[in-house]
Amino acid sequence: MFFACDHSCARCILSVVTASSFQIDIPQALLARACAGDLGAFEQIYRRFERPVYTLAVRLLGDAEGARDVLHDAMLKVFQRINTFRGESPFWGWLRQIALNEALMRLRQHDRAESSDEMDAVVDEGSGPWGHADAGTLERALARLPAQTRSVLWLYHVEGYSHPEIADLVGKSVSFSKSQVARGTQRLREIIDSPAGPVSCLIAIAN
Amino acid sequence: MSDRNRQLNLAEALRALPLQSPDRSAWPELAARLSRESELENRESKRSERIRRFVIPAALAAALAGVFLVAYRHHDSRFPISGSSTATISAPAASSNTNSAKVDNVHNSASHLEQLVALQQRSQALESWLRKTGGTAAPLQGQDLAAATEIENLIGLVDVELSAPREMPDADLWQRRVALLEDLSALRYSNYQLAAGGRVATASLTD
């Protein structure tokens, strides 16, 4: 679980505010039943994590059908391997890792030949338009980003992964992760701020 | 506004996006798959238990029977056959009782069971008759002796096959055993009549 530490470091503050939707506590008794192969317990766990897993997959893949496949395959792996869960970390973290690996694997399989060139992280001191944009506008803008850029942005901002962790997950460098966050942030700003609204994404074309 | 604050704002905006749900739940497919796997696991576990409890001892018994058969054949090549033929047959007689018990446990088909029981009873009756007449019949000689030896060897082979583990007792094997015993009885019967000085044999072949 994430809690703010006494010295209020930036990482701790970030952790508190970036609480993942996966952070769901599962009762020990329910886990024990699932480990014993109880189908009812599996269903309860599935119901609790269905939306977080599906949302993560949709954000990374940008494809509803592919995201449903990830949901199915990830949950199947969770139930097949639940006996290997040692309880040393929260169950939700273990489940999220399985779901994330599944989504990233699919993302690599459907690599859309995006440019992986790195750019310096642009520091933009101005506040973003997302503060006043509605959810629909932000979602449409997000959907227009290239899958890789959107994935890195999502893992960094929403799931709270650090740049080194993201670099490990996607098999790229730390500077790549940083540049994708900067690029994605900039593009989101441009898309939302454009007079026509979030109608197209020029990143992929430009690359 | 600092870069960290700007990022937090974007993170908050992204996290505020509603969670998404798949257009149809993946649970029914998962439940079906997990049930199938559980069923297979149970079947595999029962199979392992059966192997541990029955097949391994049965295989050991079959191996011992094979060793016994080889030892007998070796012994048979050095000594006259009279007196030893009944020993060859008496061992299968014991196994036929054991197999009869197994048949009762395994089979549901009444007619098949009846057929098997009839064959086993016939087999026992023939063995019993051969044991009774073994001491009084004239020793076989020449072609009769060779034929009797050959038949006894074939009966031994059938017994080895009968002692092999299988789901259902093989009626064809029992049929073959009875046919061989009948052949052997026919050979012995003529010699029994000769030894009895032409008197009609009193021992019944079917009792």
PDB file of N, CA and C in Angstrom, chain A residues 47-137:
ATOM      1  N   ARG A  47     -14.672 -10.388 -10.658  1.00  0.00           N
ATOM      2  CA  ARG A  47     -15.594  -9.239 -10.644  1.00  0.00           C
ATOM      3  C   ARG A  47     -14.901  -7.991 -10.090  1.00  0.00           C
ATOM      4  N   ARG A  48     -14.050  -8.169  -9.112  1.00  0.00           N
ATOM      5  CA  ARG A  48     -13.395  -7.005  -8.503  1.00  0.00           C
ATOM      6  C   ARG A  48     -12.349  -6.380  -9.425  1.00  0.00           C
ATOM      7  N   PHE A  49     -11.697  -7.230 -10.219  1.00  0.00           N
ATOM      8  CA  PHE A  49     -10.584  -6.706 -11.027  1.00  0.00           C
ATOM      9  C   PHE A  49     -10.918  -6.575 -12.515  1.00  0.00           C
ATOM     10  N   GLU A  50     -12.126  -6.918 -12.870  1.00  0.00           N
ATOM     11  CA  GLU A  50     -12.472  -6.887 -14.296  1.00  0.00           C
ATOM     12  C   GLU A  50     -12.226  -5.505 -14.902  1.00  0.00           C
ATOM     13  N   ARG A  51     -12.744  -4.467 -14.279  1.00  0.00           N
ATOM     14  CA  ARG A  51     -12.636  -3.123 -14.860  1.00  0.00           C
ATOM     15  C   ARG A  51     -11.201  -2.567 -14.812  1.00  0.00           C
ATOM     16  N   PRO A  52     -10.492  -2.700 -13.698  1.00  0.00           N
ATOM     17  CA  PRO A  52      -9.102  -2.216 -13.723  1.00  0.00           C
ATOM     18  C   PRO A  52      -8.244  -2.891 -14.804  1.00  0.00           C
ATOM     19  N   VAL A  53      -8.400  -4.211 -14.925  1.00  0.00           N
ATOM     20  CA  VAL A  53      -7.588  -4.933 -15.922  1.00  0.00           C
ATOM     21  C   VAL A  53      -7.987  -4.503 -17.329  1.00  0.00           C
ATOM     22  N   TYR A  54      -9.296  -4.433 -17.560  1.00  0.00           N
ATOM     23  CA  TYR A  54      -9.763  -4.070 -18.903  1.00  0.00           C
ATOM     24  C   TYR A  54      -9.353  -2.631 -19.243  1.00  0.00           C
ATOM     25  N   THR A  55      -9.486  -1.728 -18.277  1.00  0.00           N
ATOM     26  CA  THR A  55      -9.125  -0.326 -18.529  1.00  0.00           C
ATOM     27  C   THR A  55      -7.640  -0.202 -18.858  1.00  0.00           C
ATOM     28  N   LEU A  56      -6.809  -0.896 -18.078  1.00  0.00           N
ATOM     29  CA  LEU A  56      -5.360  -0.853 -18.355  1.00  0.00           C
ATOM     30  C   LEU A  56      -5.083  -1.352 -19.774  1.00  0.00           C
ATOM     31  N   ALA A  57      -5.739  -2.455 -20.127  1.00  0.00           N
ATOM     32  CA  ALA A  57      -5.503  -3.036 -21.453  1.00  0.00           C
ATOM     33  C   ALA A  57      -5.989  -2.105 -22.562  1.00  0.00           C
ATOM     34  N   VAL A  58      -7.143  -1.478 -22.346  1.00  0.00           N
ATOM     35  CA  VAL A  58      -7.671  -0.545 -23.356  1.00  0.00           C
ATOM     36  C   VAL A  58      -6.739   0.648 -23.515  1.00  0.00           C
ATOM     37  N   ARG A  59      -6.236   1.155 -22.401  1.00  0.00           N
ATOM     38  CA  ARG A  59      -5.349   2.320 -22.479  1.00  0.00           C
ATOM     39  C   ARG A  59      -4.048   1.979 -23.205  1.00  0.00           C
ATOM     40  N   LEU A  60      -3.561   0.769 -22.973  1.00  0.00           N
ATOM     41  CA  LEU A  60      -2.293   0.407 -23.602  1.00  0.00           C
ATOM     42  C   LEU A  60      -2.480   0.035 -25.077  1.00  0.00           C
ATOM     43  N   LEU A  61      -3.536  -0.707 -25.356  1.00  0.00           N
ATOM     44  CA  LEU A  61      -3.706  -1.226 -26.720  1.00  0.00           C
ATOM     45  C   LEU A  61      -4.548  -0.303 -27.601  1.00  0.00           C
ATOM     46  N   GLY A  62      -5.482   0.422 -26.985  1.00  0.00           N
ATOM     47  CA  GLY A  62      -6.391   1.267 -27.762  1.00  0.00           C
ATOM     48  C   GLY A  62      -7.331   0.443 -28.621  1.00  0.00           C
ATOM     49  N   ASP A  63      -7.621  -0.783 -28.180  1.00  0.00           N
ATOM     50  CA  ASP A  63      -8.427  -1.701 -28.994  1.00  0.00           C
ATOM     51  C   ASP A  63      -9.298  -2.532 -28.045  1.00  0.00           C
ATOM     52  N   ALA A  64     -10.609  -2.385 -28.175  1.00  0.00           N
ATOM     53  CA  ALA A  64     -11.541  -3.016 -27.231  1.00  0.00           C
ATOM     54  C   ALA A  64     -11.462  -4.545 -27.286  1.00  0.00           C
ATOM     55  N   GLU A  65     -11.409  -5.101 -28.489  1.00  0.00           N
ATOM     56  CA  GLU A  65     -11.393  -6.562 -28.621  1.00  0.00           C
ATOM     57  C   GLU A  65     -10.089  -7.145 -28.068  1.00  0.00           C
ATOM     58  N   GLY A  66      -8.993  -6.477 -28.426  1.00  0.00           N
ATOM     59  CA  GLY A  66      -7.684  -6.917 -27.913  1.00  0.00           C
ATOM     60  C   GLY A  66      -7.639  -6.801 -26.399  1.00  0.00           C
ATOM     61  N   ALA A  67      -8.256  -5.750 -25.865  1.00  0.00           N
ATOM     62  CA  ALA A  67      -8.266  -5.545 -24.418  1.00  0.00           C
ATOM     63  C   ALA A  67      -9.063  -6.645 -23.727  1.00  0.00           C
ATOM     64  N   ARG A  68     -10.146  -7.090 -24.374  1.00  0.00           N
ATOM     65  CA  ARG A  68     -10.940  -8.173 -23.785  1.00  0.00           C
ATOM     66  C   ARG A  68     -10.135  -9.486 -23.775  1.00  0.00           C
ATOM     67  N   ASP A  69      -9.378  -9.691 -24.838  1.00  0.00           N
ATOM     68  CA  ASP A  69      -8.508 -10.882 -24.877  1.00  0.00           C
ATOM     69  C   ASP A  69      -7.476 -10.831 -23.757  1.00  0.00           C
ATOM     70  N   VAL A  70      -6.927  -9.639 -23.551  1.00  0.00           N
ATOM     71  CA  VAL A  70      -5.938  -9.482 -22.469  1.00  0.00           C
ATOM     72  C   VAL A  70      -6.608  -9.776 -21.132  1.00  0.00           C
ATOM     73  N   LEU A  71      -7.821  -9.267 -20.941  1.00  0.00           N
ATOM     74  CA  LEU A  71      -8.562  -9.516 -19.702  1.00  0.00           C
ATOM     75  C   LEU A  71      -8.737 -11.023 -19.488  1.00  0.00           C
ATOM     76  N   HIS A  72      -9.174 -11.702 -20.514  1.00  0.00           N
ATOM     77  CA  HIS A  72      -9.403 -13.155 -20.420  1.00  0.00           C
ATOM     78  C   HIS A  72      -8.102 -13.890 -20.104  1.00  0.00           C
ATOM     79  N   ASP A  73      -7.079 -13.616 -20.898  1.00  0.00           N
ATOM     80  CA  ASP A  73      -5.819 -14.366 -20.744  1.00  0.00           C
ATOM     81  C   ASP A  73      -5.134 -14.051 -19.419  1.00  0.00           C
ATOM     82  N   ALA A  74      -5.174 -12.776 -19.032  1.00  0.00           N
ATOM     83  CA  ALA A  74      -4.512 -12.394 -17.784  1.00  0.00           C
ATOM     84  C   ALA A  74      -5.216 -13.036 -16.595  1.00  0.00           C
ATOM     85  N   MET A  75      -6.547 -12.989 -16.577  1.00  0.00           N
ATOM     86  CA  MET A  75      -7.269 -13.569 -15.442  1.00  0.00           C
ATOM     87  C   MET A  75      -7.095 -15.095 -15.411  1.00  0.00           C
ATOM     88  N   LEU A  76      -7.035 -15.697 -16.579  1.00  0.00           N
ATOM     89  CA  LEU A  76      -6.813 -17.147 -16.625  1.00  0.00           C
ATOM     90  C   LEU A  76      -5.455 -17.484 -15.995  1.00  0.00           C
ATOM     91  N   LYS A  77      -4.437 -16.683 -16.370  1.00  0.00           N
ATOM     92  CA  LYS A  77      -3.105 -16.923 -15.795  1.00  0.00           C
ATOM     93  C   LYS A  77      -3.115 -16.708 -14.285  1.00  0.00           C
ATOM     94  N   VAL A  78      -3.844 -15.688 -13.866  1.00  0.00           N
ATOM     95  CA  VAL A  78      -3.917 -15.415 -12.423  1.00  0.00           C
ATOM     96  C   VAL A  78      -4.475 -16.642 -11.697  1.00  0.00           C
ATOM     97  N   PHE A  79      -5.565 -17.209 -12.231  1.00  0.00           N
ATOM     98  CA  PHE A  79      -6.195 -18.333 -11.548  1.00  0.00           C
ATOM     99  C   PHE A  79      -5.354 -19.616 -11.673  1.00  0.00           C
ATOM    100  N   GLN A  80      -4.678 -19.752 -12.799  1.00  0.00           N
ATOM    101  CA  GLN A  80      -3.839 -20.951 -12.970  1.00  0.00           C
ATOM    102  C   GLN A  80      -2.610 -20.899 -12.052  1.00  0.00           C
ATOM    103  N   ARG A  81      -2.162 -19.669 -11.762  1.00  0.00           N
ATOM    104  CA  ARG A  81      -0.914 -19.542 -10.986  1.00  0.00           C
ATOM    105  C   ARG A  81      -1.153 -19.062  -9.567  1.00  0.00           C
ATOM    106  N   ILE A  82      -2.392 -19.013  -9.154  1.00  0.00           N
ATOM    107  CA  ILE A  82      -2.685 -18.387  -7.859  1.00  0.00           C
ATOM    108  C   ILE A  82      -1.968 -19.107  -6.714  1.00  0.00           C
ATOM    109  N   ASN A  83      -1.678 -20.377  -6.903  1.00  0.00           N
ATOM    110  CA  ASN A  83      -0.962 -21.105  -5.848  1.00  0.00           C
ATOM    111  C   ASN A  83       0.492 -20.679  -5.719  1.00  0.00           C
ATOM    112  N   THR A  84       0.989 -19.973  -6.740  1.00  0.00           N
ATOM    113  CA  THR A  84       2.379 -19.522  -6.658  1.00  0.00           C
ATOM    114  C   THR A  84       2.475 -18.146  -5.988  1.00  0.00           C
ATOM    115  N   PHE A  85       1.328 -17.515  -5.704  1.00  0.00           N
ATOM    116  CA  PHE A  85       1.342 -16.214  -5.041  1.00  0.00           C
ATOM    117  C   PHE A  85       1.763 -16.411  -3.580  1.00  0.00           C
ATOM    118  N   ARG A  86       2.878 -15.761  -3.213  1.00  0.00           N
ATOM    119  CA  ARG A  86       3.466 -16.004  -1.895  1.00  0.00           C
ATOM    120  C   ARG A  86       2.954 -15.048  -0.815  1.00  0.00           C
ATOM    121  N   GLY A  87       2.287 -13.985  -1.240  1.00  0.00           N
ATOM    122  CA  GLY A  87       1.776 -13.036  -0.258  1.00  0.00           C
ATOM    123  C   GLY A  87       2.818 -12.067   0.263  1.00  0.00           C
ATOM    124  N   GLU A  88       3.981 -12.017  -0.391  1.00  0.00           N
ATOM    125  CA  GLU A  88       5.023 -11.085   0.061  1.00  0.00           C
ATOM    126  C   GLU A  88       4.721  -9.656  -0.384  1.00  0.00           C
ATOM    127  N   SER A  89       3.934  -9.520  -1.430  1.00  0.00           N
ATOM    128  CA  SER A  89       3.495  -8.201  -1.899  1.00  0.00           C
ATOM    129  C   SER A  89       1.971  -8.244  -1.972  1.00  0.00           C
ATOM    130  N   PRO A  90       1.319  -7.080  -2.132  1.00  0.00           N
ATOM    131  CA  PRO A  90      -0.151  -7.125  -2.208  1.00  0.00           C
ATOM    132  C   PRO A  90      -0.612  -7.934  -3.411  1.00  0.00           C
ATOM    133  N   PHE A  91      -1.738  -8.604  -3.231  1.00  0.00           N
ATOM    134  CA  PHE A  91      -2.274  -9.428  -4.309  1.00  0.00           C
ATOM    135  C   PHE A  91      -2.549  -8.593  -5.556  1.00  0.00           C
ATOM    136  N   TRP A  92      -3.065  -7.379  -5.355  1.00  0.00           N
ATOM    137  CA  TRP A  92      -3.413  -6.559  -6.511  1.00  0.00           C
ATOM    138  C   TRP A  92      -2.174  -6.226  -7.355  1.00  0.00           C
ATOM    139  N   GLY A  93      -1.022  -6.044  -6.679  1.00  0.00           N
ATOM    140  CA  GLY A  93       0.215  -5.734  -7.404  1.00  0.00           C
ATOM    141  C   GLY A  93       0.659  -6.922  -8.254  1.00  0.00           C
ATOM    142  N   TRP A  94       0.487  -8.104  -7.669  1.00  0.00           N
ATOM    143  CA  TRP A  94       0.851  -9.340  -8.384  1.00  0.00           C
ATOM    144  C   TRP A  94      -0.052  -9.528  -9.600  1.00  0.00           C
ATOM    145  N   LEU A  95      -1.341  -9.283  -9.384  1.00  0.00           N
ATOM    146  CA  LEU A  95      -2.311  -9.437 -10.483  1.00  0.00           C
ATOM    147  C   LEU A  95      -2.057  -8.373 -11.562  1.00  0.00           C
ATOM    148  N   ARG A  96      -1.775  -7.142 -11.124  1.00  0.00           N
ATOM    149  CA  ARG A  96      -1.539  -6.078 -12.100  1.00  0.00           C
ATOM    150  C   ARG A  96      -0.314  -6.388 -12.958  1.00  0.00           C
ATOM    151  N   GLN A  97       0.700  -6.969 -12.340  1.00  0.00           N
ATOM    152  CA  GLN A  97       1.913  -7.293 -13.101  1.00  0.00           C
ATOM    153  C   GLN A  97       1.599  -8.314 -14.192  1.00  0.00           C
ATOM    154  N   ILE A  98       0.783  -9.297 -13.856  1.00  0.00           N
ATOM    155  CA  ILE A  98       0.399 -10.314 -14.849  1.00  0.00           C
ATOM    156  C   ILE A  98      -0.382  -9.654 -15.987  1.00  0.00           C
ATOM    157  N   ALA A  99      -1.339  -8.791 -15.616  1.00  0.00           N
ATOM    158  CA  ALA A  99      -2.156  -8.108 -16.632  1.00  0.00           C
ATOM    159  C   ALA A  99      -1.289  -7.207 -17.509  1.00  0.00           C
ATOM    160  N   LEU A 100      -0.369  -6.517 -16.873  1.00  0.00           N
ATOM    161  CA  LEU A 100       0.501  -5.601 -17.618  1.00  0.00           C
ATOM    162  C   LEU A 100       1.408  -6.372 -18.583  1.00  0.00           C
ATOM    163  N   ASN A 101       1.979  -7.462 -18.097  1.00  0.00           N
ATOM    164  CA  ASN A 101       2.831  -8.282 -18.974  1.00  0.00           C
ATOM    165  C   ASN A 101       2.046  -8.789 -20.178  1.00  0.00           C
ATOM    166  N   GLU A 102       0.807  -9.190 -19.911  1.00  0.00           N
ATOM    167  CA  GLU A 102      -0.038  -9.711 -20.990  1.00  0.00           C
ATOM    168  C   GLU A 102      -0.311  -8.618 -22.028  1.00  0.00           C
ATOM    169  N   ALA A 103      -0.625  -7.421 -21.529  1.00  0.00           N
ATOM    170  CA  ALA A 103      -0.934  -6.301 -22.437  1.00  0.00           C
ATOM    171  C   ALA A 103       0.316  -5.874 -23.210  1.00  0.00           C
ATOM    172  N   LEU A 104       1.445  -5.825 -22.536  1.00  0.00           N
ATOM    173  CA  LEU A 104       2.683  -5.405 -23.218  1.00  0.00           C
ATOM    174  C   LEU A 104       3.112  -6.430 -24.265  1.00  0.00           C
ATOM    175  N   MET A 105       2.883  -7.702 -23.930  1.00  0.00           N
ATOM    176  CA  MET A 105       3.233  -8.757 -24.893  1.00  0.00           C
ATOM    177  C   MET A 105       2.404  -8.588 -26.168  1.00  0.00           C
ATOM    178  N   ARG A 106       1.110  -8.307 -25.956  1.00  0.00           N
ATOM    179  CA  ARG A 106       0.235  -8.112 -27.113  1.00  0.00           C
ATOM    180  C   ARG A 106       0.620  -6.837 -27.878  1.00  0.00           C
ATOM    181  N   LEU A 107       1.023  -5.842 -27.136  1.00  0.00           N
ATOM    182  CA  LEU A 107       1.424  -4.577 -27.764  1.00  0.00           C
ATOM    183  C   LEU A 107       2.662  -4.796 -28.650  1.00  0.00           C
ATOM    184  N   ARG A 108       3.586  -5.609 -28.145  1.00  0.00           N
ATOM    185  CA  ARG A 108       4.789  -5.897 -28.934  1.00  0.00           C
ATOM    186  C   ARG A 108       4.449  -6.707 -30.179  1.00  0.00           C
ATOM    187  N   GLN A 109       3.483  -7.647 -30.016  1.00  0.00           N
ATOM    188  CA  GLN A 109       3.086  -8.470 -31.170  1.00  0.00           C
ATOM    189  C   GLN A 109       2.476  -7.612 -32.270  1.00  0.00           C
ATOM    190  N   HIS A 110       1.748  -6.583 -31.834  1.00  0.00           N
ATOM    191  CA  HIS A 110       1.086  -5.705 -32.804  1.00  0.00           C
ATOM    192  C   HIS A 110       1.831  -4.390 -32.921  1.00  0.00           C
ATOM    193  N   ASP A 111       3.143  -4.483 -32.843  1.00  0.00           N
ATOM    194  CA  ASP A 111       3.965  -3.277 -32.936  1.00  0.00           C
ATOM    195  C   ASP A 111       3.646  -2.548 -34.235  1.00  0.00           C
ATOM    196  N   ARG A 112       3.181  -1.353 -34.085  1.00  0.00           N
ATOM    197  CA  ARG A 112       2.773  -0.605 -35.280  1.00  0.00           C
ATOM    198  C   ARG A 112       3.934   0.176 -35.877  1.00  0.00           C
ATOM    199  N   ALA A 113       5.142  -0.330 -35.711  1.00  0.00           N
ATOM    200  CA  ALA A 113       6.338   0.280 -36.299  1.00  0.00           C
ATOM    201  C   ALA A 113       6.456   1.765 -35.942  1.00  0.00           C
ATOM    202  N   GLU A 114       6.153   2.006 -34.679  1.00  0.00           N
ATOM    203  CA  GLU A 114       6.268   3.392 -34.243  1.00  0.00           C
ATOM    204  C   GLU A 114       7.734   3.775 -34.113  1.00  0.00           C
ATOM    205  N   SER A 115       7.993   5.050 -34.263  1.00  0.00           N
ATOM    206  CA  SER A 115       9.358   5.521 -34.091  1.00  0.00           C
ATOM    207  C   SER A 115       9.735   5.420 -32.622  1.00  0.00           C
ATOM    208  N   SER A 116      10.919   4.901 -32.354  1.00  0.00           N
ATOM    209  CA  SER A 116      11.355   4.811 -30.966  1.00  0.00           C
ATOM    210  C   SER A 116      12.510   5.771 -30.708  1.00  0.00           C
ATOM    211  N   ASP A 117      12.637   6.750 -31.570  1.00  0.00           N
ATOM    212  CA  ASP A 117      13.724   7.699 -31.355  1.00  0.00           C
ATOM    213  C   ASP A 117      13.459   8.511 -30.094  1.00  0.00           C
ATOM    214  N   GLU A 118      14.536   8.915 -29.480  1.00  0.00           N
ATOM    215  CA  GLU A 118      14.400   9.628 -28.225  1.00  0.00           C
ATOM    216  C   GLU A 118      14.582  11.119 -28.452  1.00  0.00           C
ATOM    217  N   MET A 119      13.876  11.879 -27.649  1.00  0.00           N
ATOM    218  CA  MET A 119      14.043  13.319 -27.715  1.00  0.00           C
ATOM    219  C   MET A 119      14.226  13.831 -26.290  1.00  0.00           C
ATOM    220  N   ASP A 120      14.783  14.990 -26.134  1.00  0.00           N
ATOM    221  CA  ASP A 120      14.942  15.529 -24.793  1.00  0.00           C
ATOM    222  C   ASP A 120      13.578  15.813 -24.198  1.00  0.00           C
ATOM    223  N   ALA A 121      13.443  15.479 -22.919  1.00  0.00           N
ATOM    224  CA  ALA A 121      12.174  15.764 -22.264  1.00  0.00           C
ATOM    225  C   ALA A 121      11.977  17.273 -22.196  1.00  0.00           C
ATOM    226  N   VAL A 122      10.937  17.710 -22.854  1.00  0.00           N
ATOM    227  CA  VAL A 122      10.674  19.149 -22.889  1.00  0.00           C
ATOM    228  C   VAL A 122       9.955  19.551 -21.615  1.00  0.00           C
ATOM    229  N   VAL A 123      10.503  20.515 -20.949  1.00  0.00           N
ATOM    230  CA  VAL A 123       9.871  20.977 -19.718  1.00  0.00           C
ATOM    231  C   VAL A 123       8.944  22.134 -20.058  1.00  0.00           C
ATOM    232  N   ASP A 124       7.700  21.885 -19.900  1.00  0.00           N
ATOM    233  CA  ASP A 124       6.714  22.915 -20.204  1.00  0.00           C
ATOM    234  C   ASP A 124       6.137  23.401 -18.874  1.00  0.00           C
ATOM    235  N   GLU A 125       6.411  24.634 -18.558  1.00  0.00           N
ATOM    236  CA  GLU A 125       5.974  25.136 -17.251  1.00  0.00           C
ATOM    237  C   GLU A 125       4.507  25.542 -17.236  1.00  0.00           C
ATOM    238  N   GLY A 126       3.908  25.643 -18.385  1.00  0.00           N
ATOM    239  CA  GLY A 126       2.507  26.083 -18.413  1.00  0.00           C
ATOM    240  C   GLY A 126       1.564  24.994 -17.961  1.00  0.00           C
ATOM    241  N   SER A 127       0.450  25.343 -17.407  1.00  0.00           N
ATOM    242  CA  SER A 127      -0.528  24.351 -16.965  1.00  0.00           C
ATOM    243  C   SER A 127      -1.264  23.806 -18.193  1.00  0.00           C
ATOM    244  N   GLY A 128      -1.712  22.569 -18.069  1.00  0.00           N
ATOM    245  CA  GLY A 128      -2.318  21.909 -19.225  1.00  0.00           C
ATOM    246  C   GLY A 128      -3.796  22.200 -19.365  1.00  0.00           C
ATOM    247  N   PRO A 129      -4.327  21.963 -20.571  1.00  0.00           N
ATOM    248  CA  PRO A 129      -5.751  22.195 -20.817  1.00  0.00           C
ATOM    249  C   PRO A 129      -6.638  21.108 -20.219  1.00  0.00           C
ATOM    250  N   TRP A 130      -6.026  20.008 -19.721  1.00  0.00           N
ATOM    251  CA  TRP A 130      -6.820  18.889 -19.182  1.00  0.00           C
ATOM    252  C   TRP A 130      -7.562  19.280 -17.910  1.00  0.00           C
ATOM    253  N   GLY A 131      -7.108  20.383 -17.320  1.00  0.00           N
ATOM    254  CA  GLY A 131      -7.784  20.833 -16.104  1.00  0.00           C
ATOM    255  C   GLY A 131      -9.210  21.266 -16.388  1.00  0.00           C
ATOM    256  N   HIS A 132      -9.436  21.767 -17.586  1.00  0.00           N
ATOM    257  CA  HIS A 132     -10.797  22.229 -17.912  1.00  0.00           C
ATOM    258  C   HIS A 132     -11.446  21.393 -19.015  1.00  0.00           C
ATOM    259  N   ALA A 133     -10.714  20.404 -19.523  1.00  0.00           N
ATOM    260  CA  ALA A 133     -11.307  19.537 -20.568  1.00  0.00           C
ATOM    261  C   ALA A 133     -12.176  18.468 -19.898  1.00  0.00           C
ATOM    262  N   ASP A 134     -13.275  18.127 -20.558  1.00  0.00           N
ATOM    263  CA  ASP A 134     -14.112  17.069 -19.958  1.00  0.00           C
ATOM    264  C   ASP A 134     -13.501  15.703 -20.258  1.00  0.00           C
ATOM    265  N   ALA A 135     -14.032  14.673 -19.580  1.00  0.00           N
ATOM    266  CA  ALA A 135     -13.467  13.327 -19.689  1.00  0.00           C
ATOM    267  C   ALA A 135     -13.492  12.818 -21.127  1.00  0.00           C
ATOM    268  N   GLY A 136     -14.568  13.104 -21.836  1.00  0.00           N
ATOM    269  CA  GLY A 136     -14.694  12.630 -23.219  1.00  0.00           C
ATOM    270  C   GLY A 136     -13.608  13.207 -24.104  1.00  0.00           C
ATOM    271  N   THR A 137     -13.346  14.493 -23.929  1.00  0.00           N
ATOM    272  CA  THR A 137     -12.319  15.154 -24.734  1.00  0.00           C
ATOM    273  C   THR A 137     -10.943  14.548 -24.440  1.00  0.00           C
TER     274      THR A 137
END
